[in-house]
Coordinates of C-alpha atoms in Angstrom, one line a residue:
M1 CA 0.0 0.0 0.0
A2 CA 2.9 2.3 0.7
N3 CA 3.9 2.5 -3.0
R4 CA 0.4 3.2 -4.3
T5 CA 0.4 6.0 -6.8
A6 CA -0.9 9.2 -5.3
A7 CA -2.9 11.8 -7.2
A8 CA -0.7 13.5 -9.8
L9 CA 0.4 17.0 -8.8
V10 CA -1.1 19.7 -10.9
L11 CA 1.6 22.0 -12.4
R12 CA 0.8 25.7 -12.8
D13 CA 0.8 27.2 -16.3
G14 CA 4.3 27.5 -17.7
D15 CA 6.1 25.9 -14.8
R16 CA 7.0 22.6 -16.6
A17 CA 9.5 24.3 -18.9
E18 CA 11.2 26.1 -16.0
L19 CA 11.3 22.9 -13.9
E20 CA 12.9 21.0 -16.8
R21 CA 15.4 23.8 -17.3
R22 CA 16.5 23.5 -13.6
V23 CA 16.9 19.8 -14.0
R24 CA 19.1 20.2 -17.1
S25 CA 21.1 23.2 -15.7
S26 CA 24.8 22.5 -15.2
T27 CA 25.4 25.7 -13.3
G28 CA 22.4 25.7 -10.9
A29 CA 22.5 24.3 -7.4
A30 CA 22.0 20.5 -7.0
A31 CA 19.2 21.0 -4.4
A32 CA 17.2 23.1 -6.9
A33 CA 17.6 20.4 -9.6
Q34 CA 16.5 17.7 -7.1
R35 CA 13.4 19.7 -6.1
A36 CA 12.5 20.3 -9.7
R37 CA 12.7 16.5 -10.4
I38 CA 10.5 15.8 -7.4
V39 CA 7.8 18.1 -8.7
L40 CA 8.0 16.8 -12.3
L41 CA 7.8 13.1 -11.2
A42 CA 4.9 14.0 -8.9
A43 CA 3.2 15.7 -11.8
D44 CA 3.6 12.5 -13.9
G45 CA 1.9 10.5 -11.2
A46 CA 4.9 8.7 -9.6
A47 CA 4.4 7.4 -6.1
N48 CA 6.3 9.2 -3.3
Q49 CA 8.5 6.2 -2.5
V50 CA 9.4 5.8 -6.2
I51 CA 10.2 9.5 -6.4
A52 CA 12.4 9.3 -3.2
E53 CA 14.4 6.4 -4.7
R54 CA 14.9 8.2 -8.0
V55 CA 16.1 11.5 -6.6
G56 CA 18.1 9.9 -3.7
G57 CA 15.9 11.3 -0.9
S58 CA 13.3 10.3 1.6
R59 CA 9.5 10.2 1.5
P60 CA 9.1 13.0 4.0
M61 CA 11.4 15.2 1.8
V62 CA 9.2 14.3 -1.2
N63 CA 6.1 15.2 0.8
L64 CA 7.6 18.5 1.9
W65 CA 8.4 19.7 -1.6
R66 CA 5.2 18.5 -3.2
G67 CA 3.3 20.4 -0.5
R68 CA 5.4 23.5 -0.9
Y69 CA 4.9 23.6 -4.6
A70 CA 1.1 22.9 -4.3
K71 CA 0.8 25.8 -2.0
H72 CA 3.2 28.4 -3.3
G73 CA 4.2 27.2 -6.8
L74 CA 7.9 27.8 -7.9
A75 CA 8.4 30.2 -5.1
G76 CA 7.8 27.4 -2.6
L77 CA 10.9 25.5 -3.9
V78 CA 13.2 28.2 -2.5
D79 CA 14.7 27.8 1.0
Q80 CA 12.9 29.9 3.5
Q81 CA 14.8 32.1 5.9
R82 CA 15.7 30.0 8.9
P83 CA 14.9 31.1 12.4
G84 CA 17.6 32.1 14.8
R85 CA 19.8 35.0 15.7
P86 CA 20.5 37.4 12.7
R87 CA 24.0 37.7 11.3
V88 CA 26.2 39.9 13.4
V89 CA 29.5 39.5 11.6
D90 CA 30.7 42.7 9.9
R91 CA 31.7 41.2 6.6
A92 CA 33.3 44.3 5.3
K93 CA 35.5 44.5 8.5
L94 CA 36.4 40.8 8.1
I95 CA 37.5 41.3 4.5
A96 CA 39.5 44.4 5.4
A97 CA 41.3 42.5 8.1
T98 CA 42.1 39.7 5.6
L99 CA 43.7 42.2 3.2
V100 CA 46.1 43.4 6.0
P101 CA 49.2 41.2 6.4
P102 CA 49.3 39.2 9.6
P103 CA 51.4 40.6 12.4
K104 CA 55.0 39.6 12.4
S105 CA 54.6 37.9 15.8
L106 CA 52.5 35.2 14.2
G107 CA 55.4 34.2 11.9
V108 CA 53.2 33.5 8.9
T109 CA 53.0 35.0 5.4
H110 CA 49.2 35.0 5.1
W111 CA 46.0 34.4 7.0
S112 CA 44.4 31.1 7.6
S113 CA 40.7 30.9 8.4
R114 CA 41.5 29.7 11.9
L115 CA 44.1 32.4 12.6
L116 CA 41.9 35.2 11.5
A117 CA 38.9 33.7 13.3
A118 CA 40.8 33.6 16.5
R119 CA 41.9 37.2 16.1
L120 CA 38.4 38.5 15.3
G121 CA 36.6 36.3 17.8
V122 CA 34.4 34.5 15.3
D123 CA 34.1 30.9 14.1
H124 CA 36.5 29.8 11.4
A125 CA 33.7 28.5 9.3
T126 CA 32.3 32.0 9.2
V127 CA 35.6 33.4 7.9
A128 CA 35.8 30.7 5.3
G129 CA 32.2 31.4 4.2
V130 CA 32.9 35.1 3.8
W131 CA 36.1 34.5 1.9
R132 CA 34.1 32.2 -0.5
D133 CA 31.4 34.8 -1.0
Y134 CA 33.9 37.5 -1.8
G135 CA 36.3 35.3 -3.9
V136 CA 39.2 35.9 -1.4
R137 CA 41.8 33.1 -1.3
P138 CA 44.8 34.1 0.9
W139 CA 46.4 30.7 0.5
R140 CA 46.9 31.3 -3.3
A141 CA 49.6 33.4 -4.9
E142 CA 50.3 34.0 -8.5
T143 CA 53.5 35.3 -10.3
F144 CA 54.0 37.9 -13.0
K145 CA 57.0 39.3 -14.8
F146 CA 57.1 42.4 -17.0
S147 CA 59.0 42.3 -20.3
T148 CA 61.8 44.9 -20.6
D149 CA 62.1 44.3 -24.3
P150 CA 62.2 47.7 -26.1
E151 CA 60.5 46.0 -29.1
L152 CA 57.7 44.6 -27.0
V153 CA 54.8 46.1 -29.0
A154 CA 56.3 45.2 -32.4
K155 CA 57.1 41.6 -31.4
V156 CA 53.6 41.1 -29.9
N157 CA 52.0 42.4 -33.0
D158 CA 54.3 40.3 -35.2
V159 CA 53.8 36.9 -33.4
I160 CA 50.1 37.2 -32.8
G161 CA 49.6 38.5 -36.3
L162 CA 51.1 35.2 -37.6
Y163 CA 48.6 33.3 -35.4
L164 CA 45.5 35.3 -36.3
N165 CA 46.3 36.2 -39.9
P166 CA 49.2 34.2 -41.4
P167 CA 50.6 35.3 -44.8
E168 CA 49.5 33.4 -47.9
N169 CA 51.6 30.4 -48.8
A170 CA 53.0 30.3 -45.2
I171 CA 53.4 27.6 -42.6
V172 CA 53.7 28.9 -39.1
L173 CA 55.8 26.7 -36.8
C174 CA 56.3 27.3 -33.1
V175 CA 59.8 26.1 -32.2
D176 CA 61.5 25.6 -28.9
E177 CA 63.6 23.1 -26.9
K178 CA 62.6 21.2 -23.8
S179 CA 66.0 20.7 -22.2
Q180 CA 67.3 18.5 -19.4
I181 CA 64.5 15.9 -19.5
Q182 CA 65.6 13.4 -17.0
A183 CA 65.5 9.6 -17.5
L184 CA 64.4 8.6 -14.0
D185 CA 64.2 5.0 -12.9
R186 CA 62.2 4.1 -9.8
T187 CA 63.9 1.9 -7.2
Q188 CA 60.8 -0.2 -6.8
K189 CA 58.1 -1.6 -9.1
T190 CA 55.2 0.8 -9.7
F191 CA 51.9 -0.5 -8.5
P192 CA 49.2 0.0 -11.1
M193 CA 45.9 1.7 -10.5
Q194 CA 43.1 -0.4 -8.9
P195 CA 39.5 0.4 -8.1
G196 CA 39.7 2.6 -5.0
H197 CA 43.5 3.0 -5.2
A198 CA 45.6 5.4 -7.3
E199 CA 48.8 4.3 -9.0
Q200 CA 51.6 4.1 -6.5
R201 CA 55.3 4.6 -7.0
T202 CA 58.3 5.3 -4.7
H203 CA 59.8 8.7 -4.1
D204 CA 63.2 7.1 -4.6
Y205 CA 64.7 7.1 -8.1
V206 CA 68.0 6.7 -10.0
R207 CA 69.0 9.2 -12.7
H208 CA 70.2 7.7 -16.0
G209 CA 71.0 10.9 -17.8
T210 CA 69.0 13.6 -19.7
T211 CA 67.9 14.5 -23.2
T212 CA 66.8 17.6 -25.0
L213 CA 63.7 17.6 -27.1
F214 CA 63.7 20.0 -30.1
A215 CA 60.1 20.4 -31.4
A216 CA 58.2 22.4 -33.9
L217 CA 54.4 22.7 -33.6
E218 CA 52.5 23.5 -36.8
V219 CA 49.8 26.0 -35.6
A220 CA 47.3 25.3 -38.4
T221 CA 47.2 21.5 -37.8
G222 CA 48.7 20.8 -34.4
Q223 CA 51.2 18.4 -36.0
V224 CA 54.6 18.2 -34.2
T225 CA 58.0 17.5 -35.7
G226 CA 60.6 16.6 -33.0
I227 CA 63.9 15.1 -32.4
C228 CA 66.0 14.4 -29.3
K229 CA 69.6 15.5 -28.9
Q230 CA 72.1 14.8 -26.1
R231 CA 73.1 18.5 -25.9
H232 CA 71.6 21.9 -26.2
R233 CA 73.9 24.0 -28.4
H234 CA 73.7 25.9 -31.6
Q235 CA 75.1 22.8 -33.4
E236 CA 72.1 20.8 -32.3
F237 CA 69.7 23.6 -33.2
L238 CA 71.2 23.8 -36.7
G239 CA 70.7 20.1 -37.0
F240 CA 67.0 20.5 -36.0
L241 CA 66.6 23.3 -38.6
K242 CA 68.0 20.9 -41.3
H243 CA 65.6 18.3 -40.0
L244 CA 62.7 20.7 -40.5
A245 CA 63.9 21.5 -44.0
R246 CA 63.6 17.8 -44.8
A247 CA 60.2 17.5 -43.1
Y248 CA 58.9 20.5 -45.1
P249 CA 60.7 20.1 -48.4
D250 CA 60.7 23.0 -51.0
R251 CA 58.0 22.1 -53.5
G252 CA 58.7 25.1 -55.7
D253 CA 55.3 26.8 -54.9
G254 CA 56.8 29.7 -52.9
T255 CA 55.7 28.3 -49.5
Q256 CA 57.6 30.0 -46.6
L257 CA 58.2 28.6 -43.1
H258 CA 57.7 31.2 -40.4
L259 CA 59.3 30.0 -37.1
V260 CA 58.2 31.5 -33.8
M261 CA 60.9 31.2 -31.1
D262 CA 62.3 32.8 -28.0
N263 CA 65.4 34.9 -27.6
Y264 CA 67.8 32.1 -26.5
A265 CA 71.3 32.9 -27.5
T266 CA 71.6 29.6 -29.5
H267 CA 68.9 30.9 -31.9
K268 CA 71.0 34.0 -32.8
R269 CA 74.4 32.6 -33.3
P270 CA 76.3 33.7 -36.5
E271 CA 76.2 30.1 -37.7
V272 CA 72.4 30.1 -37.5
R273 CA 72.1 33.5 -39.2
D274 CA 74.4 32.2 -42.0
W275 CA 72.2 29.1 -42.4
L276 CA 69.1 31.3 -42.5
A277 CA 70.6 33.5 -45.2
A278 CA 71.3 30.4 -47.3
N279 CA 67.7 29.2 -46.8
P280 CA 65.4 32.1 -47.6
R281 CA 62.3 29.8 -47.2
F282 CA 62.8 30.1 -43.4
R283 CA 61.9 33.3 -41.5
F284 CA 62.4 33.8 -37.8
H285 CA 60.0 35.6 -35.5
F286 CA 61.2 36.2 -31.9
T287 CA 58.9 36.5 -28.9
P288 CA 59.6 39.4 -26.6
T289 CA 62.0 39.0 -23.7
S290 CA 60.2 37.2 -20.9
G291 CA 57.4 36.5 -23.3
S292 CA 58.0 32.9 -24.2
W293 CA 54.3 32.2 -23.1
L294 CA 53.4 33.6 -26.6
N295 CA 55.0 30.5 -28.1
L296 CA 52.3 27.9 -28.5
V297 CA 54.7 24.9 -28.5
E298 CA 55.0 25.6 -24.7
I299 CA 51.5 24.4 -24.3
W300 CA 52.3 21.2 -26.1
F301 CA 55.4 20.7 -23.9
G302 CA 53.1 20.8 -21.0
I303 CA 50.9 18.1 -22.6
I304 CA 53.7 15.7 -23.3
D305 CA 55.1 16.2 -19.8
R306 CA 51.7 15.4 -18.1
Q307 CA 50.6 12.6 -20.4
A308 CA 53.9 10.8 -21.2
I309 CA 57.0 11.9 -19.4
R310 CA 56.4 12.7 -15.8
R311 CA 54.9 9.4 -14.6
G312 CA 57.2 7.3 -16.7
T313 CA 60.0 5.0 -15.6
Y314 CA 63.1 4.8 -17.7
G315 CA 66.1 2.4 -17.5
S316 CA 68.1 4.5 -19.9
V317 CA 68.0 7.7 -21.9
A318 CA 67.2 5.5 -24.9
D319 CA 64.0 4.4 -23.1
L320 CA 63.1 8.0 -22.5
V321 CA 63.7 9.0 -26.1
A322 CA 61.6 6.0 -27.3
T323 CA 58.8 7.2 -25.1
I324 CA 58.9 10.7 -26.5
R325 CA 59.0 9.3 -30.1
R326 CA 56.0 7.1 -29.4
F327 CA 54.0 10.0 -28.0
I328 CA 54.7 12.2 -31.0
N329 CA 53.8 9.3 -33.4
G330 CA 50.5 8.8 -31.4
W331 CA 49.9 12.6 -31.2
N332 CA 50.0 13.5 -34.8
P333 CA 47.1 11.3 -36.1
R334 CA 44.8 12.9 -33.5
A335 CA 46.3 16.4 -33.5
H336 CA 44.1 19.5 -33.7
P337 CA 44.8 23.1 -34.6
F338 CA 46.1 25.4 -31.8
I339 CA 43.9 28.5 -32.0
W340 CA 45.0 31.8 -30.6
T341 CA 42.0 34.0 -29.6
K342 CA 43.4 37.3 -28.1
T343 CA 44.3 40.2 -30.4
P344 CA 47.6 42.1 -29.9
D345 CA 45.7 45.1 -28.5
Q346 CA 44.0 42.9 -25.9
I347 CA 47.4 41.5 -24.8
L348 CA 49.0 44.9 -24.7
D349 CA 46.1 46.5 -22.8
K350 CA 46.3 43.8 -20.2
I351 CA 50.0 44.4 -19.7
T352 CA 49.4 48.1 -19.4
R353 CA 46.7 47.6 -16.8
K354 CA 48.9 45.3 -14.7
R355 CA 51.8 47.8 -14.8
K356 CA 49.4 50.6 -13.7
H357 CA 48.1 48.4 -10.9
V358 CA 51.6 47.6 -9.6
S359 CA 52.6 51.3 -9.8
S360 CA 49.5 52.3 -7.8
T361 CA 50.3 49.8 -5.0
G362 CA 53.7 51.5 -4.6
H363 CA 55.9 48.5 -5.7

């Protein structure tokens, strides 16, 4: 008798669409979606016990929200103000205290919720809640660095111009080196992932040497051309340029290769400039000083590090190089274009705002 279907709940005009939207919403609160499901199932005539099982609640909860909707409509699905003592915490004062560095006597660099709560005489959960509401996170710190390159504006326009509007008959390649990649061998066997347990490995390792990955990312396709070298000198860079010349042979159609790279001294050696003069198909474009983040191959270096290198175990440098080669061979068939979205003006405006902000704070 407990599961007998009750009379279907009657929805008010236009409410079904809004309830269905709340159920589908990926940004709304989980409680709002659950209440909307209860009302919709009740409107379809489902029994309270069935509804409770489907939404992961209890029959009293289903009865509560059915009754609240029947009496107040959609407004009844909103939490009512709970009885009790009204809030007495001065939120503005709490945030102001957060923005002041802790006294030196505490010996800490930033506030924790418990330290500040003890100083203000409130509960630490209150402090944490106010921080959450105001988006204040004292435990986080970010870094920045201003470029001192006198040609900053010209180089930003040049590089981003290649990304957003490359010349006709041009292939844009982002080139860089990931140096000193270590071939680390764990001292114990790695335990594979199991249900309920992450992969486990020892902290101890043995170093078997390093390699340097020279890579060129084709912006339009995401394809990567790369080779590993033992050292990181202009001789190895010249060898990589010759490797690129073979990977992108001259087909006589006037196609030029535009290479984006940083200001590392190896890239500007006389031997490299001589090779560039003898190979007019190649054109170099340098990112600003301290602006290597403009080079899209840096994103790909992060990908290969996370997905292939960091968690690997290598008995030799040859094993490490083989792993890198396998990743590149597996990457290229599934590669995708690397799309830059910010204009040069947007980048330069952000740099200007940051500089003004730092100046206004007296640093």
